Structure formats: C-alpha cells, structure tokens
Amino acid sequence: MDSDLIRTLGPQVLTILLGRGADFAAAEDAVQEALVEAFVGWPDRPPRDPKAWLVTVAWRKFLDATRSEAARRRREETTAAEPVAGDVVDADESLTLYFLCAHPSLSPSSAVALTLRAVGGLTTRQIADAYLVPEATMAQRISRAKKTVSGERLTVPGDVATVLRTLYLVFNEGYSGDVDLAAEAIRLTRGLSEAVDHPEVAGLLALMLLHHARRPARTGPDGDLVPLAEQDRARWDTALIAEGVRVLQNALARDRLGEYQAQAAIAALHADAQTVEETDWVQIVEWYDELVALADTPVVRLNRAVAVGEADGPRAGLAALSDLDPSLPRYAAVEAHLRERDDDLAAAARLYVEAADRARDVAERNHLIKQAARIRERIQSRAWPPRD
Amino acid sequence: MAKYLMLKHYRGAPAARNDVPMSEWTPDEVTAHMQYMNDFAHRLVETGEFVASQALAPEGAWVQYGGEGKPPVTDGPFAETKDLIAGWMIIDVDTYDRAVELAGELSAAPGAGGRPLHEWLELRRFYDDVPGSDA
C-alpha cells in the first residue's frame, strides 16, 4: 500500500475521531490499528473510499476499546450512520491537529515529537532515528505528550506562533535517519500555509525554502562546514530560491510584518547575490533593524553585528558587538572574524581558538580551529616574509 | 567478541610525544588528522569491529546532589584541574591483543608536522552483558 497515502490519511482520520470527542491517546491507538488493518487487507480488497473506510474502522476500534455500555450504544448508532464518504473539509481537520500538537502545555521536544507523529504521520521508529534516540525513549516521549494533551478541548483556536515555532524546531534538527526532517518541516509548513491565512506562515515557509536551497553547498565532502561566503553558489537550488522569494513577496505585500518574514527577507538578500561581494549588506542591516524591533534577542543582535561589520566596516561591527554578553554562543567567532578584518591578527587567532573550544559540533569546531591556524600562518608570513 | 572503550583525553592522560595542541597546527594538519580518524572508523565498520564513537566538547562540569530541596551543585563550567575526556570509540573485537593493536593505530593519527601524535589512549573493557547469555 502507498505509504504516502497513509501519512496523509492517518492524521485526517485522527482529527475526525477527535472531533467526535475521542480521547487523543485512545484515538491515536485506534487509528494505528485501522492503518494496520488497511495495510493487511487493502492489497486484496481496496476500498472505494479509503478515508471513509479508515474512519469507520478506526471509530469501531475506538469504541471497542472503550468497552462500555455507552460506547456500545454509540457504536450501534454510528455503524448505522457510517460511512459518510469523503468531502470533509480537510483544512479544518489538519488545523485542529497542528494546534493540538503545538499546545502550550507541551515541552518543545514533546510538541515536536507529537507533531511529527500525529500531523506528519511518521512512525515512532522514524522519529527516533531522526533524533538518534532509542525507539523506546521516543515512544515514551510521545506517550507522555499524549497524556499531557488528553482531555484538552480542541475547539479553542490555537496560537499560530506556537505552531510555527514547533515547525521551525523540526526544520532546524540537524540529524537525519531515513526521514529528512528539514524536508518534512517544509511539507508540514506547506500544508499549514494552505489551511491558514497568515503572512507569518508564508514567512516561515519562505525562510525554510531559502535555507534549504543552500543546503547542498553548506558542507564539504568530509562533512566540513562551508561558511556562506565560501559556498559554491552554483550548488544552490535556484528553483527553491525562486519559490521562496515568490512566497515571501506575497507575504510582504500584505503588510503584516513578522519575524519570520524579516528573517526570510535577509535570507533572500543572501540568495540574491551572485557572488559574496554582491551581497546587499546595507539592506540586510535594515532588515536586522526590523527584526530587532519585532523580536529583540541576543542572537539577532549578534547576527546584526556581523551585518553591520560588512556594511560599515569591522570597527562599526565591533561597536555593535560591544553591547552584547561575550558568553553568547558564537560571540567569540564573530569577534574573531571582525578582529581579523580590522587587521588585529593576534586577537583574531586567540578568539578563534576560544570559539573552537565552545563550538557545538565537530564540524564547527574543526572549521574554527582551521581559521585559527590560517591566521597564525598569516602572522608568521608577515614576521618572516618569504624571499623571492 | 568483547567490547572495549577507547578514550581520548584533553587532559589527564600522560603527554603525547608529539605534544603540540591542535590549535597550533596548520589547517592542512587539522584536515589530515580528521581524515585519518574518519578513515580509521570507516575501516572498522568494514571489518565489523566498529560499534559507536562520539567527540565531546572541552567544557565539562562536576555535578553533585545539593541536598533536600536544593539545586544540584556544580563546580562551574571552567574547572581547570580535572581529567577531561575528548571523545570515545567503542569497538567489538575478538581479542585483547586486537583492541591494543587498534588503539595503537588510533594513537598514530597525524598531528603537528604530519608526524604521528603518539597520544596515550585509555583502553577499557566492558563487562560482559548478562551472565549466562551467549551474546
């Protein structure tokens, strides 16, 4: 059976059960059982309407599981009425699940796991593989998440910002088993953007597309980190960039700016430059100013300092940096880069080593150690100029 | 088959013979070192002796139960005196001699000047799994 169909139908059927008042955990179990039955039976006896079939079977499974007089009564009533074929409004269904899965009472990691499972239709094993944790651990995480949201009312409109944050968390997960989480996040955000009319949803979709387009150029053959300035721009995915820019322009045209649109605008300006020298740093700084106004975080200010350094020179960048806490992640790396451009090589070398010690992954650490080594070579070649 | 843990240390092991810190190598030397480590791991995958490996960040802290109703005690992120593990690799090999042989190879990873590091690796055997199991 088509696994894509399962991934699409599973969440839809789940939402219908929830809409009928089923408890989340019980509904999810029932849907899983129905999907297993479909997997076994459909190759020989394909149903006319797969979705209606699944709804009927899942609903029966749910009722069976409740094993009560009341449930039996409802089952009889329901069986008489089933199946109602097709034509349920998909958009509303998926929305309910999105908002449920990004419920504020869930921890970010629980929200991510539940969203991938219930909205994305991934199996527990696939999610566990993607996060490099044992399947039993992920099963527990999902089961705790289900318990947390069980009994939550699903009719209350949820918070788009929480949903977007959850999807962005999925996108930013670096690991990958047989599921590419970045691609999965894009798929889910596309689904959300078709269902909900909100410029920030489009903003996040554009941001993901633009980042994703650069991914082939971000790592070298040995898994080395290739910084933006040194990336082979021929390896960027121009079709994805074009789509990201189009989605972004439509969002910006609606004049309800948000932080994802602003971030996507910055990504679009990078993507727009044929060479690193053509980057429009002045406009990028302007977008960072918008971003600071919308979401003033130390990380945004740190990135702004980098842009200021490019637009107005390293001294201006260092001045922008001086207001920030030096213990911020990547602070030392940013200062090292600016010191080097300001020709303070000794400080740059020391700072690159410091940044390497604080790197968050091996690729980043190796990159920074090589930067330190490169600067020391520059220092030595100055002290002992090669004779010709 | 028995599993062994090979530990690389930032600090706490006897000094390597080619004891120039990585931050003072040339970029090519860093690349060569990483290549050697990757090739080594790949080769062990081929022979079926590789189990897992992971590098660890240099910052670590000692943590201790702080008492009833109190947060755990840490010694802060920049403790200077303790032994620090830089990374580990788990191998699954037929004999102790093979484990020693592989640790020797890993210790020969190139460092400054492209010469072997001769770093000291700590080699520790895992206890067998469940007594009576033939795993």
PDB file of C-alpha atoms in Angstrom, chain A residues 8-264:
ATOM      1  CA  THR A   8      -1.804  11.814   4.539  1.00  0.00           C
ATOM      2  CA  LEU A   9      -4.862   9.897   5.693  1.00  0.00           C
ATOM      3  CA  GLY A  10      -3.703   8.930   9.190  1.00  0.00           C
ATOM      4  CA  PRO A  11      -3.746  12.473  10.574  1.00  0.00           C
ATOM      5  CA  GLN A  12      -7.057  13.268   8.827  1.00  0.00           C
ATOM      6  CA  VAL A  13      -8.764  10.246  10.318  1.00  0.00           C
ATOM      7  CA  LEU A  14      -7.298  11.011  13.728  1.00  0.00           C
ATOM      8  CA  THR A  15      -8.745  14.509  13.622  1.00  0.00           C
ATOM      9  CA  ILE A  16     -12.189  13.216  12.702  1.00  0.00           C
ATOM     10  CA  LEU A  17     -12.119  10.898  15.717  1.00  0.00           C
ATOM     11  CA  LEU A  18     -11.006  13.748  17.941  1.00  0.00           C
ATOM     12  CA  GLY A  19     -13.792  15.885  16.507  1.00  0.00           C
ATOM     13  CA  ARG A  20     -16.247  13.224  17.600  1.00  0.00           C
ATOM     14  CA  GLY A  21     -14.981  13.545  21.137  1.00  0.00           C
ATOM     15  CA  ALA A  22     -12.476  10.686  21.311  1.00  0.00           C
ATOM     16  CA  ASP A  23      -9.622  10.975  23.785  1.00  0.00           C
ATOM     17  CA  PHE A  24      -6.344  11.724  21.993  1.00  0.00           C
ATOM     18  CA  ALA A  25      -4.372   8.677  23.146  1.00  0.00           C
ATOM     19  CA  ALA A  26      -7.245   6.253  22.532  1.00  0.00           C
ATOM     20  CA  ALA A  27      -7.993   7.822  19.139  1.00  0.00           C
ATOM     21  CA  GLU A  28      -4.373   7.536  18.088  1.00  0.00           C
ATOM     22  CA  ASP A  29      -4.256   3.861  19.046  1.00  0.00           C
ATOM     23  CA  ALA A  30      -7.457   3.230  17.146  1.00  0.00           C
ATOM     24  CA  VAL A  31      -6.118   4.962  14.021  1.00  0.00           C
ATOM     25  CA  GLN A  32      -2.908   2.945  14.188  1.00  0.00           C
ATOM     26  CA  GLU A  33      -4.906  -0.283  14.412  1.00  0.00           C
ATOM     27  CA  ALA A  34      -7.071   0.738  11.485  1.00  0.00           C
ATOM     28  CA  LEU A  35      -3.983   1.534   9.425  1.00  0.00           C
ATOM     29  CA  VAL A  36      -2.526  -1.875  10.207  1.00  0.00           C
ATOM     30  CA  GLU A  37      -5.773  -3.495   9.105  1.00  0.00           C
ATOM     31  CA  ALA A  38      -5.689  -1.428   5.912  1.00  0.00           C
ATOM     32  CA  PHE A  39      -2.138  -2.466   5.285  1.00  0.00           C
ATOM     33  CA  VAL A  40      -3.122  -6.133   5.537  1.00  0.00           C
ATOM     34  CA  GLY A  41      -6.486  -6.012   3.761  1.00  0.00           C
ATOM     35  CA  TRP A  42      -6.272  -3.349   1.077  1.00  0.00           C
ATOM     36  CA  PRO A  43      -3.931  -5.084  -1.348  1.00  0.00           C
ATOM     37  CA  ASP A  44      -6.654  -7.731  -1.896  1.00  0.00           C
ATOM     38  CA  ARG A  45      -9.770  -5.672  -1.284  1.00  0.00           C
ATOM     39  CA  PRO A  46      -9.091  -1.994  -1.996  1.00  0.00           C
ATOM     40  CA  PRO A  47     -11.916   0.185  -0.628  1.00  0.00           C
ATOM     41  CA  ARG A  48     -13.813   2.606  -2.831  1.00  0.00           C
ATOM     42  CA  ASP A  49     -13.212   5.432  -0.392  1.00  0.00           C
ATOM     43  CA  PRO A  50     -10.049   4.778   1.657  1.00  0.00           C
ATOM     44  CA  LYS A  51     -10.666   7.646   4.036  1.00  0.00           C
ATOM     45  CA  ALA A  52     -14.249   6.733   4.852  1.00  0.00           C
ATOM     46  CA  TRP A  53     -13.143   3.129   5.298  1.00  0.00           C
ATOM     47  CA  LEU A  54     -10.419   4.172   7.731  1.00  0.00           C
ATOM     48  CA  VAL A  55     -12.747   6.462   9.661  1.00  0.00           C
ATOM     49  CA  THR A  56     -15.281   3.679  10.038  1.00  0.00           C
ATOM     50  CA  VAL A  57     -12.774   1.074  11.119  1.00  0.00           C
ATOM     51  CA  ALA A  58     -10.861   3.421  13.420  1.00  0.00           C
ATOM     52  CA  TRP A  59     -14.056   4.600  15.054  1.00  0.00           C
ATOM     53  CA  ARG A  60     -15.103   0.991  15.681  1.00  0.00           C
ATOM     54  CA  LYS A  61     -11.702   0.220  17.122  1.00  0.00           C
ATOM     55  CA  PHE A  62     -12.027   3.199  19.394  1.00  0.00           C
ATOM     56  CA  LEU A  63     -15.458   2.160  20.548  1.00  0.00           C
ATOM     57  CA  ASP A  64     -14.347  -1.428  21.068  1.00  0.00           C
ATOM     58  CA  ALA A  65     -11.509  -0.174  23.183  1.00  0.00           C
ATOM     59  CA  THR A  66     -13.733   1.848  25.460  1.00  0.00           C
ATOM     60  CA  ARG A  67     -15.774  -1.293  26.249  1.00  0.00           C
ATOM     61  CA  SER A  68     -18.698   0.349  27.927  1.00  0.00           C
ATOM     62  CA  GLU A  69     -22.451   0.298  27.589  1.00  0.00           C
ATOM     63  CA  ALA A  70     -22.439   3.859  26.429  1.00  0.00           C
ATOM     64  CA  ALA A  71     -19.772   3.103  23.881  1.00  0.00           C
ATOM     65  CA  ARG A  72     -21.689   0.132  22.578  1.00  0.00           C
ATOM     66  CA  ARG A  73     -24.775   2.267  22.133  1.00  0.00           C
ATOM     67  CA  ARG A  74     -22.804   4.887  20.273  1.00  0.00           C
ATOM     68  CA  ARG A  75     -21.213   2.231  18.138  1.00  0.00           C
ATOM     69  CA  GLU A  76     -24.595   0.912  17.085  1.00  0.00           C
ATOM     70  CA  GLU A  77     -25.786   4.373  16.248  1.00  0.00           C
ATOM     71  CA  THR A  78     -22.604   5.176  14.416  1.00  0.00           C
ATOM     72  CA  THR A  79     -22.467   1.948  12.486  1.00  0.00           C
ATOM     73  CA  ALA A  80     -25.931   2.630  11.199  1.00  0.00           C
ATOM     74  CA  ALA A  81     -24.841   6.029  10.006  1.00  0.00           C
ATOM     75  CA  GLU A  82     -21.474   5.053   8.504  1.00  0.00           C
ATOM     76  CA  PRO A  83     -19.704   5.509   6.276  1.00  0.00           C
ATOM     77  CA  VAL A  84     -20.017   9.137   5.373  1.00  0.00           C
ATOM     78  CA  ALA A  85     -17.927   9.211   2.243  1.00  0.00           C
ATOM     79  CA  GLY A  86     -15.268  11.868   1.544  1.00  0.00           C
ATOM     80  CA  ASP A  87     -15.958  15.551   1.324  1.00  0.00           C
ATOM     81  CA  VAL A  88     -14.976  16.501   4.836  1.00  0.00           C
ATOM     82  CA  VAL A  89     -13.188  19.847   4.953  1.00  0.00           C
ATOM     83  CA  ASP A  90      -9.537  18.800   5.116  1.00  0.00           C
ATOM     84  CA  ALA A  91      -8.224  22.203   6.048  1.00  0.00           C
ATOM     85  CA  ASP A  92     -10.116  22.398   9.322  1.00  0.00           C
ATOM     86  CA  GLU A  93      -9.068  18.884  10.204  1.00  0.00           C
ATOM     87  CA  SER A  94      -5.373  19.390   9.774  1.00  0.00           C
ATOM     88  CA  LEU A  95      -5.540  22.711  11.581  1.00  0.00           C
ATOM     89  CA  THR A  96      -7.003  21.166  14.695  1.00  0.00           C
ATOM     90  CA  LEU A  97      -4.139  18.718  14.822  1.00  0.00           C
ATOM     91  CA  TYR A  98      -1.496  21.360  14.232  1.00  0.00           C
ATOM     92  CA  PHE A  99      -2.750  23.450  17.088  1.00  0.00           C
ATOM     93  CA  LEU A 100      -3.177  20.474  19.349  1.00  0.00           C
ATOM     94  CA  CYS A 101       0.341  19.259  18.665  1.00  0.00           C
ATOM     95  CA  ALA A 102       1.870  22.645  19.393  1.00  0.00           C
ATOM     96  CA  HIS A 103      -0.147  23.025  22.569  1.00  0.00           C
ATOM     97  CA  PRO A 104       1.487  25.432  25.045  1.00  0.00           C
ATOM     98  CA  SER A 105       1.392  22.822  27.811  1.00  0.00           C
ATOM     99  CA  LEU A 106       3.813  20.611  25.888  1.00  0.00           C
ATOM    100  CA  SER A 107       7.574  20.947  26.179  1.00  0.00           C
ATOM    101  CA  PRO A 108       9.208  21.827  22.853  1.00  0.00           C
ATOM    102  CA  SER A 109      10.610  18.323  22.363  1.00  0.00           C
ATOM    103  CA  SER A 110       7.226  16.742  23.132  1.00  0.00           C
ATOM    104  CA  ALA A 111       5.468  19.131  20.766  1.00  0.00           C
ATOM    105  CA  VAL A 112       7.921  18.257  18.010  1.00  0.00           C
ATOM    106  CA  ALA A 113       7.523  14.502  18.537  1.00  0.00           C
ATOM    107  CA  LEU A 114       3.751  14.660  18.678  1.00  0.00           C
ATOM    108  CA  THR A 115       3.526  16.881  15.595  1.00  0.00           C
ATOM    109  CA  LEU A 116       5.715  14.542  13.554  1.00  0.00           C
ATOM    110  CA  ARG A 117       3.666  11.578  14.686  1.00  0.00           C
ATOM    111  CA  ALA A 118       0.132  12.929  14.530  1.00  0.00           C
ATOM    112  CA  VAL A 119       0.326  15.571  11.772  1.00  0.00           C
ATOM    113  CA  GLY A 120       3.246  14.170   9.808  1.00  0.00           C
ATOM    114  CA  GLY A 121       2.176  10.555  10.117  1.00  0.00           C
ATOM    115  CA  LEU A 122       5.745   9.378  10.786  1.00  0.00           C
ATOM    116  CA  THR A 123       6.257   6.189  12.744  1.00  0.00           C
ATOM    117  CA  THR A 124       7.809   6.244  16.198  1.00  0.00           C
ATOM    118  CA  ARG A 125      10.849   4.438  14.782  1.00  0.00           C
ATOM    119  CA  GLN A 126      11.331   7.060  12.055  1.00  0.00           C
ATOM    120  CA  ILE A 127      11.149   9.893  14.579  1.00  0.00           C
ATOM    121  CA  ALA A 128      13.509   8.081  16.954  1.00  0.00           C
ATOM    122  CA  ASP A 129      16.001   7.519  14.120  1.00  0.00           C
ATOM    123  CA  ALA A 130      15.855  11.140  13.087  1.00  0.00           C
ATOM    124  CA  TYR A 131      16.657  12.238  16.646  1.00  0.00           C
ATOM    125  CA  LEU A 132      19.220   9.487  17.282  1.00  0.00           C
ATOM    126  CA  VAL A 133      17.441   8.201  20.372  1.00  0.00           C
ATOM    127  CA  PRO A 134      16.264   4.656  21.084  1.00  0.00           C
ATOM    128  CA  GLU A 135      12.777   3.851  19.853  1.00  0.00           C
ATOM    129  CA  ALA A 136      11.612   3.061  23.411  1.00  0.00           C
ATOM    130  CA  THR A 137      12.674   6.544  24.530  1.00  0.00           C
ATOM    131  CA  MET A 138      10.761   8.207  21.720  1.00  0.00           C
ATOM    132  CA  ALA A 139       7.735   6.007  22.380  1.00  0.00           C
ATOM    133  CA  GLN A 140       7.731   7.221  25.990  1.00  0.00           C
ATOM    134  CA  ARG A 141       8.138  10.849  24.948  1.00  0.00           C
ATOM    135  CA  ILE A 142       5.162  10.569  22.594  1.00  0.00           C
ATOM    136  CA  SER A 143       3.092   8.718  25.146  1.00  0.00           C
ATOM    137  CA  ARG A 144       3.776  11.384  27.797  1.00  0.00           C
ATOM    138  CA  ALA A 145       2.866  14.070  25.290  1.00  0.00           C
ATOM    139  CA  LYS A 146      -0.414  12.334  24.517  1.00  0.00           C
ATOM    140  CA  LYS A 147      -1.206  12.148  28.205  1.00  0.00           C
ATOM    141  CA  THR A 148      -0.491  15.859  28.574  1.00  0.00           C
ATOM    142  CA  VAL A 149      -2.955  16.852  25.877  1.00  0.00           C
ATOM    143  CA  SER A 150      -5.610  14.253  26.639  1.00  0.00           C
ATOM    144  CA  GLY A 151      -8.785  15.963  27.688  1.00  0.00           C
ATOM    145  CA  GLU A 152      -7.769  19.259  26.068  1.00  0.00           C
ATOM    146  CA  ARG A 153     -10.621  20.918  24.232  1.00  0.00           C
ATOM    147  CA  LEU A 154      -9.913  21.005  20.539  1.00  0.00           C
ATOM    148  CA  THR A 155     -12.397  23.676  19.616  1.00  0.00           C
ATOM    149  CA  VAL A 156     -10.373  26.553  21.037  1.00  0.00           C
ATOM    150  CA  PRO A 157      -8.372  28.254  18.279  1.00  0.00           C
ATOM    151  CA  GLY A 158      -4.695  27.727  18.942  1.00  0.00           C
ATOM    152  CA  ASP A 159      -1.721  30.032  18.775  1.00  0.00           C
ATOM    153  CA  VAL A 160      -0.170  30.213  15.308  1.00  0.00           C
ATOM    154  CA  ALA A 161       3.131  31.406  16.789  1.00  0.00           C
ATOM    155  CA  THR A 162       3.486  28.198  18.826  1.00  0.00           C
ATOM    156  CA  VAL A 163       2.761  26.049  15.800  1.00  0.00           C
ATOM    157  CA  LEU A 164       5.346  27.945  13.746  1.00  0.00           C
ATOM    158  CA  ARG A 165       7.950  27.655  16.487  1.00  0.00           C
ATOM    159  CA  THR A 166       7.402  23.884  16.613  1.00  0.00           C
ATOM    160  CA  LEU A 167       7.737  23.551  12.844  1.00  0.00           C
ATOM    161  CA  TYR A 168      10.903  25.652  12.870  1.00  0.00           C
ATOM    162  CA  LEU A 169      12.335  23.366  15.582  1.00  0.00           C
ATOM    163  CA  VAL A 170      11.683  20.386  13.329  1.00  0.00           C
ATOM    164  CA  PHE A 171      13.348  22.185  10.421  1.00  0.00           C
ATOM    165  CA  ASN A 172      16.448  23.033  12.433  1.00  0.00           C
ATOM    166  CA  GLU A 173      17.101  19.490  13.628  1.00  0.00           C
ATOM    167  CA  GLY A 174      20.359  18.522  12.010  1.00  0.00           C
ATOM    168  CA  TYR A 175      20.134  14.758  12.243  1.00  0.00           C
ATOM    169  CA  SER A 176      18.537  12.543   9.693  1.00  0.00           C
ATOM    170  CA  GLY A 177      17.571   8.906   9.671  1.00  0.00           C
ATOM    171  CA  ASP A 178      15.527   7.760   6.698  1.00  0.00           C
ATOM    172  CA  VAL A 179      13.414  10.892   7.115  1.00  0.00           C
ATOM    173  CA  ASP A 180      14.816  14.283   6.192  1.00  0.00           C
ATOM    174  CA  LEU A 181      13.427  16.482   8.947  1.00  0.00           C
ATOM    175  CA  ALA A 182      14.053  19.696   7.022  1.00  0.00           C
ATOM    176  CA  ALA A 183      12.039  18.385   4.085  1.00  0.00           C
ATOM    177  CA  GLU A 184       9.401  17.095   6.485  1.00  0.00           C
ATOM    178  CA  ALA A 185       9.116  20.505   8.153  1.00  0.00           C
ATOM    179  CA  ILE A 186       8.697  22.139   4.737  1.00  0.00           C
ATOM    180  CA  ARG A 187       5.986  19.630   3.829  1.00  0.00           C
ATOM    181  CA  LEU A 188       4.098  20.354   7.065  1.00  0.00           C
ATOM    182  CA  THR A 189       4.506  24.120   6.746  1.00  0.00           C
ATOM    183  CA  ARG A 190       3.184  23.942   3.174  1.00  0.00           C
ATOM    184  CA  GLY A 191       0.179  22.058   4.494  1.00  0.00           C
ATOM    185  CA  LEU A 192      -0.366  24.692   7.177  1.00  0.00           C
ATOM    186  CA  SER A 193       0.003  27.553   4.692  1.00  0.00           C
ATOM    187  CA  GLU A 194      -2.750  26.040   2.544  1.00  0.00           C
ATOM    188  CA  ALA A 195      -5.013  25.772   5.554  1.00  0.00           C
ATOM    189  CA  VAL A 196      -4.406  29.010   7.423  1.00  0.00           C
ATOM    190  CA  ASP A 197      -4.303  32.506   6.034  1.00  0.00           C
ATOM    191  CA  HIS A 198      -1.462  34.196   7.921  1.00  0.00           C
ATOM    192  CA  PRO A 199       1.540  36.045   6.435  1.00  0.00           C
ATOM    193  CA  GLU A 200       3.884  34.645   9.093  1.00  0.00           C
ATOM    194  CA  VAL A 201       3.086  31.104   7.966  1.00  0.00           C
ATOM    195  CA  ALA A 202       4.150  32.120   4.471  1.00  0.00           C
ATOM    196  CA  GLY A 203       7.148  33.895   6.026  1.00  0.00           C
ATOM    197  CA  LEU A 204       8.300  30.710   7.742  1.00  0.00           C
ATOM    198  CA  LEU A 205       7.731  28.661   4.588  1.00  0.00           C
ATOM    199  CA  ALA A 206       9.808  31.146   2.581  1.00  0.00           C
ATOM    200  CA  LEU A 207      12.551  31.093   5.225  1.00  0.00           C
ATOM    201  CA  MET A 208      12.711  27.301   5.183  1.00  0.00           C
ATOM    202  CA  LEU A 209      12.770  27.134   1.376  1.00  0.00           C
ATOM    203  CA  LEU A 210      15.576  29.693   1.172  1.00  0.00           C
ATOM    204  CA  HIS A 211      17.697  27.945   3.822  1.00  0.00           C
ATOM    205  CA  HIS A 212      17.000  24.535   2.330  1.00  0.00           C
ATOM    206  CA  ALA A 213      18.062  25.751  -1.118  1.00  0.00           C
ATOM    207  CA  ARG A 214      21.566  26.457   0.214  1.00  0.00           C
ATOM    208  CA  ARG A 215      21.939  23.149   1.997  1.00  0.00           C
ATOM    209  CA  PRO A 216      23.846  21.248  -0.725  1.00  0.00           C
ATOM    210  CA  ALA A 217      26.609  23.871  -0.532  1.00  0.00           C
ATOM    211  CA  ARG A 218      26.811  24.067   3.256  1.00  0.00           C
ATOM    212  CA  THR A 219      29.041  21.047   3.814  1.00  0.00           C
ATOM    213  CA  GLY A 220      32.181  19.883   2.055  1.00  0.00           C
ATOM    214  CA  PRO A 221      32.943  16.300   1.016  1.00  0.00           C
ATOM    215  CA  ASP A 222      34.224  15.361   4.508  1.00  0.00           C
ATOM    216  CA  GLY A 223      31.300  16.930   6.326  1.00  0.00           C
ATOM    217  CA  ASP A 224      33.288  20.144   6.842  1.00  0.00           C
ATOM    218  CA  LEU A 225      31.295  23.286   7.426  1.00  0.00           C
ATOM    219  CA  VAL A 226      31.453  25.670   4.472  1.00  0.00           C
ATOM    220  CA  PRO A 227      30.618  29.224   5.556  1.00  0.00           C
ATOM    221  CA  LEU A 228      28.229  31.276   3.461  1.00  0.00           C
ATOM    222  CA  ALA A 229      30.977  33.441   1.989  1.00  0.00           C
ATOM    223  CA  GLU A 230      32.874  30.406   0.651  1.00  0.00           C
ATOM    224  CA  GLN A 231      29.925  28.375  -0.611  1.00  0.00           C
ATOM    225  CA  ASP A 232      29.788  27.318  -4.255  1.00  0.00           C
ATOM    226  CA  ARG A 233      26.715  29.264  -5.276  1.00  0.00           C
ATOM    227  CA  ALA A 234      26.259  27.104  -8.356  1.00  0.00           C
ATOM    228  CA  ARG A 235      25.179  24.363  -5.959  1.00  0.00           C
ATOM    229  CA  TRP A 236      22.297  26.388  -4.540  1.00  0.00           C
ATOM    230  CA  ASP A 237      18.884  25.169  -5.648  1.00  0.00           C
ATOM    231  CA  THR A 238      17.651  28.040  -7.804  1.00  0.00           C
ATOM    232  CA  ALA A 239      14.128  26.657  -8.178  1.00  0.00           C
ATOM    233  CA  LEU A 240      13.686  26.546  -4.392  1.00  0.00           C
ATOM    234  CA  ILE A 241      15.118  30.051  -4.090  1.00  0.00           C
ATOM    235  CA  ALA A 242      12.690  31.351  -6.712  1.00  0.00           C
ATOM    236  CA  GLU A 243       9.786  29.734  -4.904  1.00  0.00           C
ATOM    237  CA  GLY A 244      10.945  31.076  -1.536  1.00  0.00           C
ATOM    238  CA  VAL A 245      11.223  34.606  -2.915  1.00  0.00           C
ATOM    239  CA  ARG A 246       7.767  34.365  -4.515  1.00  0.00           C
ATOM    240  CA  VAL A 247       6.171  33.123  -1.292  1.00  0.00           C
ATOM    241  CA  LEU A 248       7.947  35.866   0.647  1.00  0.00           C
ATOM    242  CA  GLN A 249       6.877  38.648  -1.733  1.00  0.00           C
ATOM    243  CA  ASN A 250       3.244  37.601  -1.467  1.00  0.00           C
ATOM    244  CA  ALA A 251       3.535  37.631   2.320  1.00  0.00           C
ATOM    245  CA  LEU A 252       5.276  41.023   2.459  1.00  0.00           C
ATOM    246  CA  ALA A 253       2.669  42.525   0.123  1.00  0.00           C
ATOM    247  CA  ARG A 254       0.094  42.006   2.848  1.00  0.00           C
ATOM    248  CA  ASP A 255       1.891  44.452   5.079  1.00  0.00           C
ATOM    249  CA  ARG A 256       1.741  42.470   8.302  1.00  0.00           C
ATOM    250  CA  LEU A 257       5.414  42.038   9.005  1.00  0.00           C
ATOM    251  CA  GLY A 258       6.597  39.408  11.470  1.00  0.00           C
ATOM    252  CA  GLU A 259       9.914  37.941  12.494  1.00  0.00           C
ATOM    253  CA  TYR A 260       9.835  35.007  10.059  1.00  0.00           C
ATOM    254  CA  GLN A 261       9.168  37.312   7.113  1.00  0.00           C
ATOM    255  CA  ALA A 262      12.040  39.557   8.232  1.00  0.00           C
ATOM    256  CA  GLN A 263      14.382  36.575   8.554  1.00  0.00           C
ATOM    257  CA  ALA A 264      13.261  35.280   5.166  1.00  0.00           C
TER     258      ALA A 264
END
